[in-house]
Short mmCIF file of C-alpha atoms and ligand atoms in Angstrom, two decimals:
data_model
loop_
_atom_site.label_atom_id
_atom_site.label_comp_id
_atom_site.label_asym_id
_atom_site.label_seq_id
_atom_site.Cartn_x
_atom_site.Cartn_y
_atom_site.Cartn_z
CA MET A 1 72.48 93.68 28.66
CA SER A 2 70.38 91.09 26.89
CA VAL A 3 67.38 89.76 28.78
CA ILE A 4 68.14 86.31 27.45
CA ASN A 5 71.70 85.88 28.65
CA VAL A 6 72.54 85.80 32.25
CA ASP A 7 75.21 87.91 33.89
CA TYR A 8 77.52 85.55 35.81
CA SER A 9 80.03 88.25 36.75
CA THR A 10 78.29 89.13 40.00
CA LYS A 11 78.02 86.76 42.94
CA ILE A 12 74.36 86.39 42.08
CA PRO A 13 73.75 85.35 38.48
CA ASN A 14 70.94 87.43 37.07
CA ASN A 15 69.30 88.95 34.04
CA VAL A 16 67.94 91.96 35.86
CA GLY A 17 71.00 94.19 35.56
CA LEU A 18 72.12 93.87 39.18
CA THR A 19 75.59 95.27 38.41
CA GLU A 20 73.99 98.64 37.69
CA ASP A 21 71.58 98.34 40.60
CA ARG A 22 74.07 98.64 43.46
CA THR A 23 71.55 99.12 46.27
CA VAL A 24 69.63 95.96 45.50
CA LEU A 25 72.83 94.04 44.75
CA ARG A 26 74.24 95.01 48.15
CA ALA A 27 70.99 94.13 49.93
CA LEU A 28 70.99 90.71 48.28
CA GLU A 29 74.66 90.18 49.07
CA ARG A 30 73.89 90.91 52.70
CA TRP A 31 71.05 88.38 52.62
CA HIS A 32 73.19 85.72 50.90
CA PRO A 33 75.21 84.43 53.93
CA GLY A 34 72.01 83.94 55.93
CA TYR A 35 70.58 82.01 53.03
CA LEU A 36 73.65 79.76 52.88
CA ASP A 37 73.44 79.19 56.64
CA TRP A 38 69.83 78.22 56.21
CA TRP A 39 70.70 75.90 53.31
CA MET A 40 73.45 74.17 55.28
CA SER A 41 71.42 73.79 58.46
CA ARG A 42 67.93 73.13 57.05
CA GLY A 43 68.63 71.91 53.50
CA PRO A 44 69.54 68.35 52.46
CA ASP A 45 71.17 66.67 55.44
CA GLY A 46 74.47 64.94 54.81
CA TYR A 47 75.00 65.37 51.07
CA GLN A 48 76.45 68.83 50.80
CA ASP A 49 79.79 67.44 49.60
CA ALA A 50 78.34 65.01 47.11
CA LEU A 51 78.68 65.77 43.41
CA VAL A 52 75.18 65.93 42.02
CA TYR A 53 74.33 65.94 38.33
CA LEU A 54 72.18 69.09 38.39
CA ARG A 55 70.76 71.45 35.86
CA THR A 56 71.37 75.13 36.43
CA ALA A 57 69.35 77.82 34.73
CA VAL A 58 71.78 79.77 32.55
CA SER A 59 69.34 81.56 30.30
CA VAL A 60 65.65 82.26 29.99
CA ASP A 61 65.55 81.22 26.37
CA PRO A 62 62.86 78.53 26.22
CA LYS A 63 64.93 76.62 23.65
CA GLY A 64 67.88 76.03 25.93
CA TRP A 65 67.76 77.54 29.36
CA ALA A 66 69.61 74.98 31.44
CA LYS A 67 73.01 73.37 31.59
CA PHE A 68 73.75 70.04 33.29
CA ASP A 69 76.88 69.32 35.26
CA TYR A 70 78.21 67.70 38.42
CA ILE A 71 78.12 70.22 41.20
CA LYS A 72 78.16 70.36 44.98
CA MET A 73 74.83 71.76 46.11
CA PRO A 74 76.19 74.66 48.21
CA GLN A 75 77.97 75.82 45.05
CA TYR A 76 74.76 75.90 43.01
CA ARG A 77 74.41 79.31 41.34
CA TRP A 78 71.10 80.50 42.72
CA GLY A 79 70.22 83.25 40.31
CA ILE A 80 67.54 85.81 39.63
CA LEU A 81 65.98 85.15 36.29
CA LEU A 82 62.95 86.85 34.86
CA ALA A 83 61.23 85.82 31.66
CA PRO A 84 61.78 88.43 28.92
CA GLN A 85 59.67 91.56 29.11
CA GLN A 86 56.82 91.53 26.61
CA GLU A 87 56.71 94.71 24.59
CA GLY A 88 53.49 96.65 25.22
CA ARG A 89 52.05 94.19 27.76
CA THR A 90 48.82 95.40 29.33
CA ILE A 91 47.06 94.39 32.53
CA PRO A 92 44.88 91.46 31.46
CA PHE A 93 42.06 91.63 34.05
CA GLY A 94 40.41 93.56 36.84
CA THR A 95 39.48 97.23 37.06
CA HIS A 96 42.78 98.28 35.39
CA LYS A 97 42.30 95.93 32.47
CA GLY A 98 43.91 97.29 29.31
CA GLU A 99 46.22 99.77 31.08
CA PRO A 100 49.98 99.28 30.56
CA ALA A 101 51.41 96.68 32.94
CA TRP A 102 53.06 98.27 36.01
CA GLN A 103 56.83 98.36 36.26
CA GLU A 104 56.56 99.84 39.75
CA ILE A 105 54.00 98.95 42.41
CA PRO A 106 51.05 101.32 42.69
CA GLY A 107 51.12 102.68 46.26
CA GLU A 108 47.57 101.63 47.11
CA TYR A 109 48.33 97.97 46.34
CA ARG A 110 51.64 97.72 48.12
CA ALA A 111 50.45 95.87 51.21
CA MET A 112 48.29 93.43 49.28
CA LEU A 113 51.08 92.62 46.88
CA ARG A 114 53.65 92.20 49.61
CA ARG A 115 51.43 89.63 51.27
CA LEU A 116 51.05 87.66 48.04
CA VAL A 117 54.82 87.66 47.48
CA VAL A 118 55.59 86.66 51.07
CA ILE A 119 53.08 83.79 51.08
CA GLN A 120 54.47 82.45 47.82
CA GLY A 121 58.04 82.96 49.05
CA ASP A 122 57.38 81.14 52.31
CA THR A 123 56.38 77.89 50.59
CA GLU A 124 59.69 77.60 48.72
CA PRO A 125 62.13 77.07 51.62
CA ALA A 126 59.42 75.20 53.54
CA SER A 127 59.42 72.26 51.14
CA VAL A 128 63.22 72.04 51.27
CA GLU A 129 62.97 71.80 55.07
CA GLN A 130 60.29 69.14 54.80
CA GLN A 131 62.47 67.04 52.51
CA ARG A 132 65.68 67.47 54.45
CA TYR A 133 66.27 63.86 55.46
CA LEU A 134 65.07 62.04 52.35
CA GLY A 135 68.52 61.67 50.80
CA LYS A 136 69.36 59.09 53.45
CA THR A 137 66.71 56.69 52.15
CA ALA A 138 66.82 57.41 48.42
CA PRO A 139 65.59 54.42 46.39
CA SER A 140 68.24 55.15 43.75
CA LEU A 141 70.84 57.71 42.77
CA TYR A 142 68.48 58.80 40.00
CA ASP A 143 65.78 59.64 42.53
CA MET A 144 68.26 61.26 44.87
CA ARG A 145 69.39 63.53 42.08
CA ASN A 146 65.78 64.49 41.33
CA LEU A 147 65.16 65.29 44.98
CA PHE A 148 68.19 67.57 45.11
CA GLN A 149 67.23 69.20 41.82
CA VAL A 150 63.84 70.07 43.24
CA ASN A 151 65.50 71.33 46.43
CA VAL A 152 67.99 73.69 44.77
CA GLU A 153 65.25 75.04 42.53
CA GLU A 154 62.93 75.70 45.45
CA GLY A 155 65.90 77.57 46.89
CA ARG A 156 66.08 79.60 43.68
CA HIS A 157 62.36 80.32 43.90
CA LEU A 158 62.96 81.77 47.33
CA TRP A 159 65.61 84.01 45.74
CA ALA A 160 63.10 85.03 43.09
CA MET A 161 60.64 86.27 45.72
CA VAL A 162 63.36 87.83 47.86
CA TYR A 163 64.56 89.82 44.86
CA ILE A 164 61.05 91.27 44.43
CA LEU A 165 60.97 92.12 48.14
CA HIS A 166 64.37 93.83 48.10
CA LYS A 167 63.88 95.62 44.83
CA TYR A 168 60.35 96.96 45.28
CA PHE A 169 59.53 97.04 48.98
CA GLY A 170 62.43 98.84 50.64
CA ARG A 171 62.87 98.33 54.36
CA ASP A 172 59.78 96.21 55.04
CA GLY A 173 60.77 94.07 52.06
CA ARG A 174 64.17 93.47 53.67
CA GLU A 175 62.49 92.55 56.94
CA GLU A 176 60.19 90.09 55.20
CA ALA A 177 63.17 88.57 53.37
CA GLU A 178 64.85 88.03 56.74
CA GLU A 179 61.70 86.45 58.18
CA LEU A 180 61.60 83.99 55.29
CA LEU A 181 64.85 82.55 56.65
CA GLN A 182 63.56 82.50 60.24
CA ARG A 183 60.32 80.53 59.96
CA ARG A 184 60.63 76.74 60.02
CA SER A 185 58.40 74.02 58.66
CA GLY A 186 56.62 72.29 61.52
CA SER A 187 57.97 74.62 64.20
CA ALA A 188 55.66 75.30 67.14
CA ASP A 189 56.61 78.95 67.63
CA LYS A 190 57.65 80.04 64.11
CA PRO A 191 55.88 77.77 61.64
CA ARG A 192 55.67 78.27 57.91
CA MET A 193 52.58 80.19 56.84
CA LEU A 194 50.46 77.46 55.22
CA GLY A 195 49.28 74.16 56.69
CA ALA A 196 50.54 71.68 54.08
CA PHE A 197 54.01 73.17 54.43
CA ASN A 198 54.16 72.27 58.10
CA GLU A 199 53.35 68.61 57.55
CA ALA A 200 56.12 66.03 57.62
CA THR A 201 57.44 64.42 54.44
CA PRO A 202 58.77 61.30 56.16
CA ASP A 203 59.25 58.95 53.21
CA TRP A 204 59.61 58.83 49.44
CA LEU A 205 55.99 58.02 48.73
CA SER A 206 55.10 61.21 50.61
CA PHE A 207 57.72 63.08 48.60
CA PHE A 208 56.30 61.93 45.26
CA MET A 209 52.73 62.65 46.37
CA PHE A 210 53.86 66.06 47.63
CA THR A 211 55.53 66.99 44.36
CA PHE A 212 52.47 65.80 42.45
CA PHE A 213 49.80 67.48 44.59
CA THR A 214 51.43 70.31 46.51
CA ASP A 215 53.87 71.46 43.85
CA ARG A 216 50.84 71.46 41.55
CA ASP A 217 49.14 73.91 43.89
CA GLY A 218 52.36 75.92 43.51
CA LYS A 219 51.98 75.73 39.78
CA MET A 220 48.40 77.06 39.96
CA GLN A 221 49.45 79.92 42.24
CA LEU A 222 52.37 80.79 39.97
CA GLU A 223 50.11 80.61 36.93
CA SER A 224 47.75 83.14 38.45
CA LEU A 225 50.59 85.40 39.63
CA ALA A 226 52.14 85.12 36.16
CA GLN A 227 49.04 87.01 34.97
CA SER A 228 49.77 89.86 37.38
CA GLY A 229 49.57 93.45 36.23
CA PHE A 230 52.77 93.99 38.20
CA ASP A 231 55.13 93.03 35.43
CA PRO A 232 58.27 91.98 37.38
CA LEU A 233 56.18 89.51 39.39
CA SER A 234 54.58 88.16 36.24
CA ARG A 235 57.97 87.70 34.61
CA THR A 236 59.59 85.99 37.57
CA CYS A 237 56.66 83.59 37.95
CA ARG A 238 56.70 82.76 34.27
CA PHE A 239 60.28 81.62 34.55
CA MET A 240 59.65 79.70 37.78
CA LEU A 241 56.97 77.71 35.96
CA THR A 242 59.63 76.41 33.58
CA GLU A 243 61.41 74.79 36.51
CA GLU A 244 58.21 73.77 38.28
CA ALA A 245 57.27 71.44 35.42
CA HIS A 246 60.14 69.14 36.41
CA HIS A 247 58.90 68.97 40.01
CA MET A 248 55.55 67.65 38.86
CA PHE A 249 57.30 65.27 36.50
CA VAL A 250 59.20 63.88 39.49
CA GLY A 251 55.96 63.37 41.42
CA GLU A 252 53.94 61.91 38.61
CA THR A 253 56.58 59.51 37.35
CA GLY A 254 57.60 58.62 40.91
CA VAL A 255 54.10 57.48 41.87
CA GLY A 256 53.66 55.90 38.42
CA ARG A 257 56.82 53.84 38.88
CA ILE A 258 55.67 52.67 42.32
CA LEU A 259 52.27 51.64 40.93
CA GLN A 260 53.92 49.80 38.10
CA ARG A 261 56.24 47.87 40.43
CA THR A 262 53.36 46.89 42.71
CA CYS A 263 51.21 45.67 39.83
CA GLU A 264 54.06 43.82 38.14
CA ALA A 265 54.97 42.13 41.41
CA MET A 266 51.33 41.12 41.96
CA LYS A 267 51.16 39.59 38.50
CA GLU A 268 54.45 37.72 38.90
CA ALA A 269 53.31 36.30 42.24
CA GLY A 270 49.75 35.63 41.13
CA VAL A 271 48.21 37.95 43.73
CA GLU A 272 44.79 38.81 42.38
CA ASP A 273 42.98 40.48 45.24
CA VAL A 274 43.68 44.21 44.93
CA ASN A 275 42.51 44.67 48.53
CA ASP A 276 44.74 41.99 50.01
CA ILE A 277 47.18 44.33 51.67
CA GLN A 278 49.24 41.68 53.38
CA ALA A 279 49.76 39.61 50.22
CA GLN A 280 50.97 42.71 48.38
CA ARG A 281 53.21 43.89 51.19
CA ALA A 282 54.79 40.45 51.42
CA LEU A 283 56.18 41.12 47.94
CA GLY A 284 58.21 44.07 49.20
CA VAL A 285 56.02 46.61 47.40
CA ILE A 286 53.56 49.27 48.51
CA ASP A 287 50.00 47.93 48.36
CA LEU A 288 47.42 49.64 46.20
CA PRO A 289 44.98 50.55 49.02
CA THR A 290 47.80 52.42 50.78
CA MET A 291 48.54 54.29 47.56
CA GLN A 292 44.92 55.44 47.51
CA LYS A 293 45.11 56.53 51.15
CA LYS A 294 48.26 58.57 50.54
CA LEU A 295 46.56 60.18 47.56
CA ASN A 296 43.55 61.06 49.75
CA LEU A 297 45.81 62.68 52.30
CA HIS A 298 47.95 64.77 49.97
CA TYR A 299 45.06 65.90 47.79
CA SER A 300 42.99 67.05 50.76
CA LEU A 301 45.93 68.87 52.37
CA SER A 302 46.66 70.60 49.07
CA LEU A 303 43.04 71.69 48.58
CA ASP A 304 43.33 73.63 51.81
CA LEU A 305 46.05 75.75 50.19
CA PHE A 306 43.45 77.42 47.98
CA GLY A 307 41.84 79.12 50.97
CA SER A 308 38.15 79.79 51.42
CA GLU A 309 35.90 79.10 48.47
CA VAL A 310 34.31 82.52 48.83
CA SER A 311 36.82 85.22 49.66
CA THR A 312 36.87 88.99 49.50
CA ASN A 313 40.68 88.97 49.67
CA ALA A 314 40.77 86.95 46.47
CA ALA A 315 38.23 89.30 44.89
CA ASN A 316 40.36 92.30 45.89
CA SER A 317 43.57 90.94 44.45
CA PHE A 318 41.77 90.11 41.22
CA ASN A 319 40.02 93.48 41.01
CA SER A 320 43.30 95.30 41.60
CA GLY A 321 45.02 93.41 38.81
CA LEU A 322 47.51 91.65 41.10
CA LYS A 323 46.50 87.99 40.80
CA GLY A 324 44.53 86.60 37.89
CA ARG A 325 42.94 83.30 37.04
CA PHE A 326 44.58 80.21 35.59
CA GLN A 327 45.32 81.01 31.94
CA GLU A 328 43.50 84.32 32.28
CA THR A 329 44.39 85.54 28.81
CA LYS A 330 42.92 82.41 27.22
CA ILE A 331 39.55 82.73 28.97
CA GLU A 332 36.79 84.23 26.87
CA ASP A 333 34.87 86.64 29.07
CA ASP A 334 35.11 90.30 30.08
CA HIS A 335 38.00 89.66 32.57
CA THR A 336 36.42 92.05 35.06
CA LEU A 337 33.73 89.62 36.30
CA GLU A 338 31.56 92.39 37.71
CA GLN A 339 28.36 90.81 36.43
CA SER A 340 29.24 87.12 36.34
CA SER A 341 28.63 84.28 38.74
CA TYR A 342 30.43 81.02 39.42
CA PRO A 343 29.07 77.78 40.93
CA VAL A 344 30.50 77.04 44.37
CA LEU A 345 30.06 73.88 46.42
CA LYS A 346 28.63 74.90 49.77
CA LEU A 347 26.97 73.48 52.84
CA VAL A 348 23.31 74.39 52.74
CA ASP A 349 21.04 73.11 55.53
CA GLY A 350 23.39 70.21 56.20
CA GLU A 351 23.74 69.24 52.56
CA ILE A 352 26.44 69.80 49.98
CA LYS A 353 24.99 71.92 47.19
CA ARG A 354 26.17 73.92 44.23
CA VAL A 355 25.33 77.59 44.73
CA ASP A 356 25.95 80.46 42.32
CA GLU A 357 28.17 83.10 43.87
CA PRO A 358 29.52 86.33 42.39
CA ALA A 359 32.45 85.20 40.23
CA LEU A 360 34.71 87.79 41.82
CA THR A 361 34.47 86.37 45.31
CA ALA A 362 34.65 82.80 43.92
CA ILE A 363 38.12 83.26 42.44
CA ASN A 364 39.70 80.75 44.85
CA MET A 365 37.03 78.20 44.06
CA ARG A 366 37.64 78.56 40.37
CA LEU A 367 41.40 78.12 40.75
CA ARG A 368 40.77 75.07 42.91
CA ASP A 369 38.47 73.60 40.25
CA ASP A 370 41.19 74.14 37.65
CA TYR A 371 43.60 72.43 40.02
CA THR A 372 41.29 69.45 40.47
CA ALA A 373 40.95 69.07 36.71
CA ASP A 374 44.74 69.18 36.37
CA CYS A 375 45.12 66.54 39.12
CA GLN A 376 42.47 64.36 37.46
CA ARG A 377 44.48 64.26 34.24
CA GLY A 378 47.45 62.96 36.21
CA ILE A 379 45.30 60.36 37.99
CA ASP A 380 44.04 59.20 34.59
CA ARG A 381 47.64 58.66 33.51
CA TRP A 382 48.34 56.68 36.69
CA ASN A 383 45.28 54.55 36.03
CA LYS A 384 46.61 53.86 32.53
CA VAL A 385 49.83 52.55 34.10
CA ILE A 386 47.77 50.19 36.27
CA GLU A 387 45.48 49.24 33.39
CA ARG A 388 48.36 48.26 31.14
CA THR A 389 49.42 45.65 33.70
CA GLY A 390 45.92 44.16 33.70
CA ILE A 391 45.37 44.67 37.45
CA PRO A 392 41.74 45.72 38.07
CA PHE A 393 42.27 48.74 40.31
CA ARG A 394 41.59 52.43 39.84
CA LEU A 395 42.75 55.40 41.85
CA GLN A 396 40.25 58.16 42.53
CA LEU A 397 40.35 61.70 43.78
CA PRO A 398 38.33 61.97 46.99
CA HIS A 399 35.44 64.42 47.26
CA VAL A 400 36.50 68.00 48.01
CA ALA A 401 34.59 67.88 51.31
CA PHE A 402 36.75 65.02 52.57
CA HIS A 403 39.28 65.76 55.36
CA ARG A 404 39.32 69.54 55.11
CA ARG A 405 40.57 72.08 57.59
CA ILE A 406 39.93 75.23 55.61
CA GLY A 407 36.86 76.62 53.91
CA GLU A 408 33.28 75.51 53.58
CA PHE A 409 33.82 71.91 54.73
CA ALA A 410 36.22 72.48 57.60
CA SER A 411 33.43 72.04 60.12
CA VAL A 412 31.95 68.78 58.81
CA CYS A 413 33.04 65.18 58.46
CA ALA A 414 32.68 63.69 55.00
CA SER A 415 33.70 60.37 53.50
CA PRO A 416 35.90 60.22 50.37
CA THR A 417 32.71 59.91 48.32
CA GLY A 418 31.27 63.05 49.91
CA GLU A 419 28.74 61.59 52.35
CA LEU A 420 28.37 63.67 55.47
CA MET A 421 28.58 61.75 58.74
CA ASP A 422 29.07 62.32 62.45
CA SER A 423 32.55 62.59 63.83
CA GLY A 424 32.36 59.30 65.72
CA ASN A 425 31.69 57.32 62.57
CA TRP A 426 34.29 59.30 60.70
CA GLU A 427 36.94 58.60 63.34
CA ARG A 428 36.15 54.89 63.25
CA ALA A 429 36.46 54.76 59.46
CA LYS A 430 39.43 57.10 59.23
CA ASP A 431 42.13 54.44 59.05
CA SER A 432 40.60 52.97 55.92
CA TRP A 433 40.70 56.36 54.18
CA LEU A 434 43.92 57.94 55.39
CA PRO A 435 47.32 56.39 56.11
CA SER A 436 47.33 54.94 59.62
CA PRO A 437 50.40 54.84 61.87
CA ALA A 438 50.76 51.17 60.89
CA ASP A 439 50.75 52.10 57.19
CA GLY A 440 53.42 54.68 57.94
CA ASP A 441 55.51 52.06 59.74
CA PHE A 442 55.22 49.71 56.80
CA ILE A 443 56.30 52.37 54.32
CA ALA A 444 59.14 53.35 56.64
CA SER A 445 60.29 49.72 56.73
CA LEU A 446 60.81 49.86 52.96
CA MET A 447 62.86 53.04 53.07
CA ARG A 448 66.36 51.68 52.72
CA PRO A 449 68.88 53.49 50.54
CA GLN A 450 69.96 52.05 47.23
CA TYR A 451 73.10 53.89 46.17
CA GLU A 452 74.41 51.64 43.43
CA PRO A 453 74.12 53.09 39.93
CA ALA A 454 71.44 51.37 37.82
CA LYS A 455 69.84 49.78 40.91
CA PHE A 456 66.47 50.59 42.43
CA ALA A 457 64.72 49.74 45.68
CA SER A 458 62.32 46.78 45.56
CA TRP A 459 59.19 48.95 45.59
CA ILE A 460 59.88 51.19 42.62
CA GLU A 461 60.43 50.62 38.91
CA ALA A 462 63.39 52.11 37.03
CA PRO A 463 62.50 55.18 34.95
CA ARG A 464 61.99 54.69 31.25
CA VAL A 465 64.44 57.42 30.27
CA GLY A 466 67.28 59.03 32.15
CA ILE A 467 67.65 62.67 33.06
CA ASP A 468 69.38 64.58 30.26
CA ASN A 469 69.09 61.35 28.23
CA LYS A 470 71.71 59.62 30.33
CA PRO A 471 71.96 55.83 30.15
CA GLY A 472 70.52 53.56 32.85
CA ASP A 473 73.80 53.03 34.70
CA PHE A 474 74.65 56.72 34.90
CA GLU A 475 75.98 57.80 38.28
CA TYR A 476 73.63 60.74 39.03
CA VAL A 477 75.20 61.40 42.41
CA LYS A 478 78.82 60.82 43.32
CA LEU A 479 78.70 60.44 47.06
CA ALA A 480 81.61 61.95 48.95
CA ALA A 481 84.13 59.36 50.10
FE1 FE2 B 501 58.82 76.48 43.87
FE1 FE2 B 502 58.21 73.11 43.10
#
């Protein structure tokens, strides 16, 4: 069977030869009904009968891997698709650098690898749970379609990780796959594994910020797992990244369209004060200061996903060849890092200072720095949107010490510009840095559905181009009668 074309003859479309792999096929078929139960009970609420114009991955050929069609979400073909195997691929980093990439898991790394796969896997269904109710307040059918596209693909990413668990981890893999359907975002007794994935996504601004910031953490994690010496993991992550790009597109253009609408409305109404929240809100748009606060929140929550700046776990998974750095193969160094150091921001005698740490233990810090640079490029593009309207306002990433719960700065209070302060002062200033309950209420008051083709809610601009080049009045979702 070709690695490019996908076998649709089995219940589970795949390019991993499942028909000849009866044990794994049966294990996945046994897992499937539980997945569908989860999708129906924790996936998009209320739109399971709607016809949604979705893309489905039908190939892993970069030139044409997806096909668009109207489909009911529960009938989406969640498949297992790995990027083609690269002939002669070697392990690109760590103590096994240069050895042939593993097709089976080396026994000594089994536990470490399982943990990496489970943590990645857990984030995928979590975001679907977080976004469960957003369809009810979609600002347009276009946006609703994008939400559901992200949701079905996060579902497929769960499948991707579950396949690895079933195929390579035997009984404990099956147990972990089961657990992935049991945990719930925000649950008190069985929460999802990482903090940001237990936060609420109550409105569409949160959704766009989440797909910009938190899906971008996902991208960085997948990029570093795509470097893995364990070849099946590398290949599955490489294909997931193809889909992930759309999720970040949704976030970036979503926020960009909100900014544009706000600025245009300000210009039309002659509102000049960028800090006059009430004047902006009176126009039925989201004010610029609130946009900055939402950015502060989502960026700081997403930074926590990178873990501790200095971490022996991260060093171990790098050393063992399981998880590399962002674009590992393009970095010019020895890829073993035994002698190198990396600058890490740390608290030293009550001050934030840059300290050289062994590069191996600073792997998380480095990935987080790459993430910040990637975020900054997006912020620059948002600022261009604002600039083009002539409104004198700029969005900024807050300091990495601001509002942290994990790592070096979890124990201190810092302002968005990185000044350390006592908790009393921080608490008093908090509402000017992070969305307050009143800000949340205001955003909630704007969340009214707009289900007419070609129409958009008052607070968001229409996109410049349609999905799959469809015209502006295209009916992206046909709601069930
Ligand atoms: Fe994902
Ligand atoms: Fe994603």
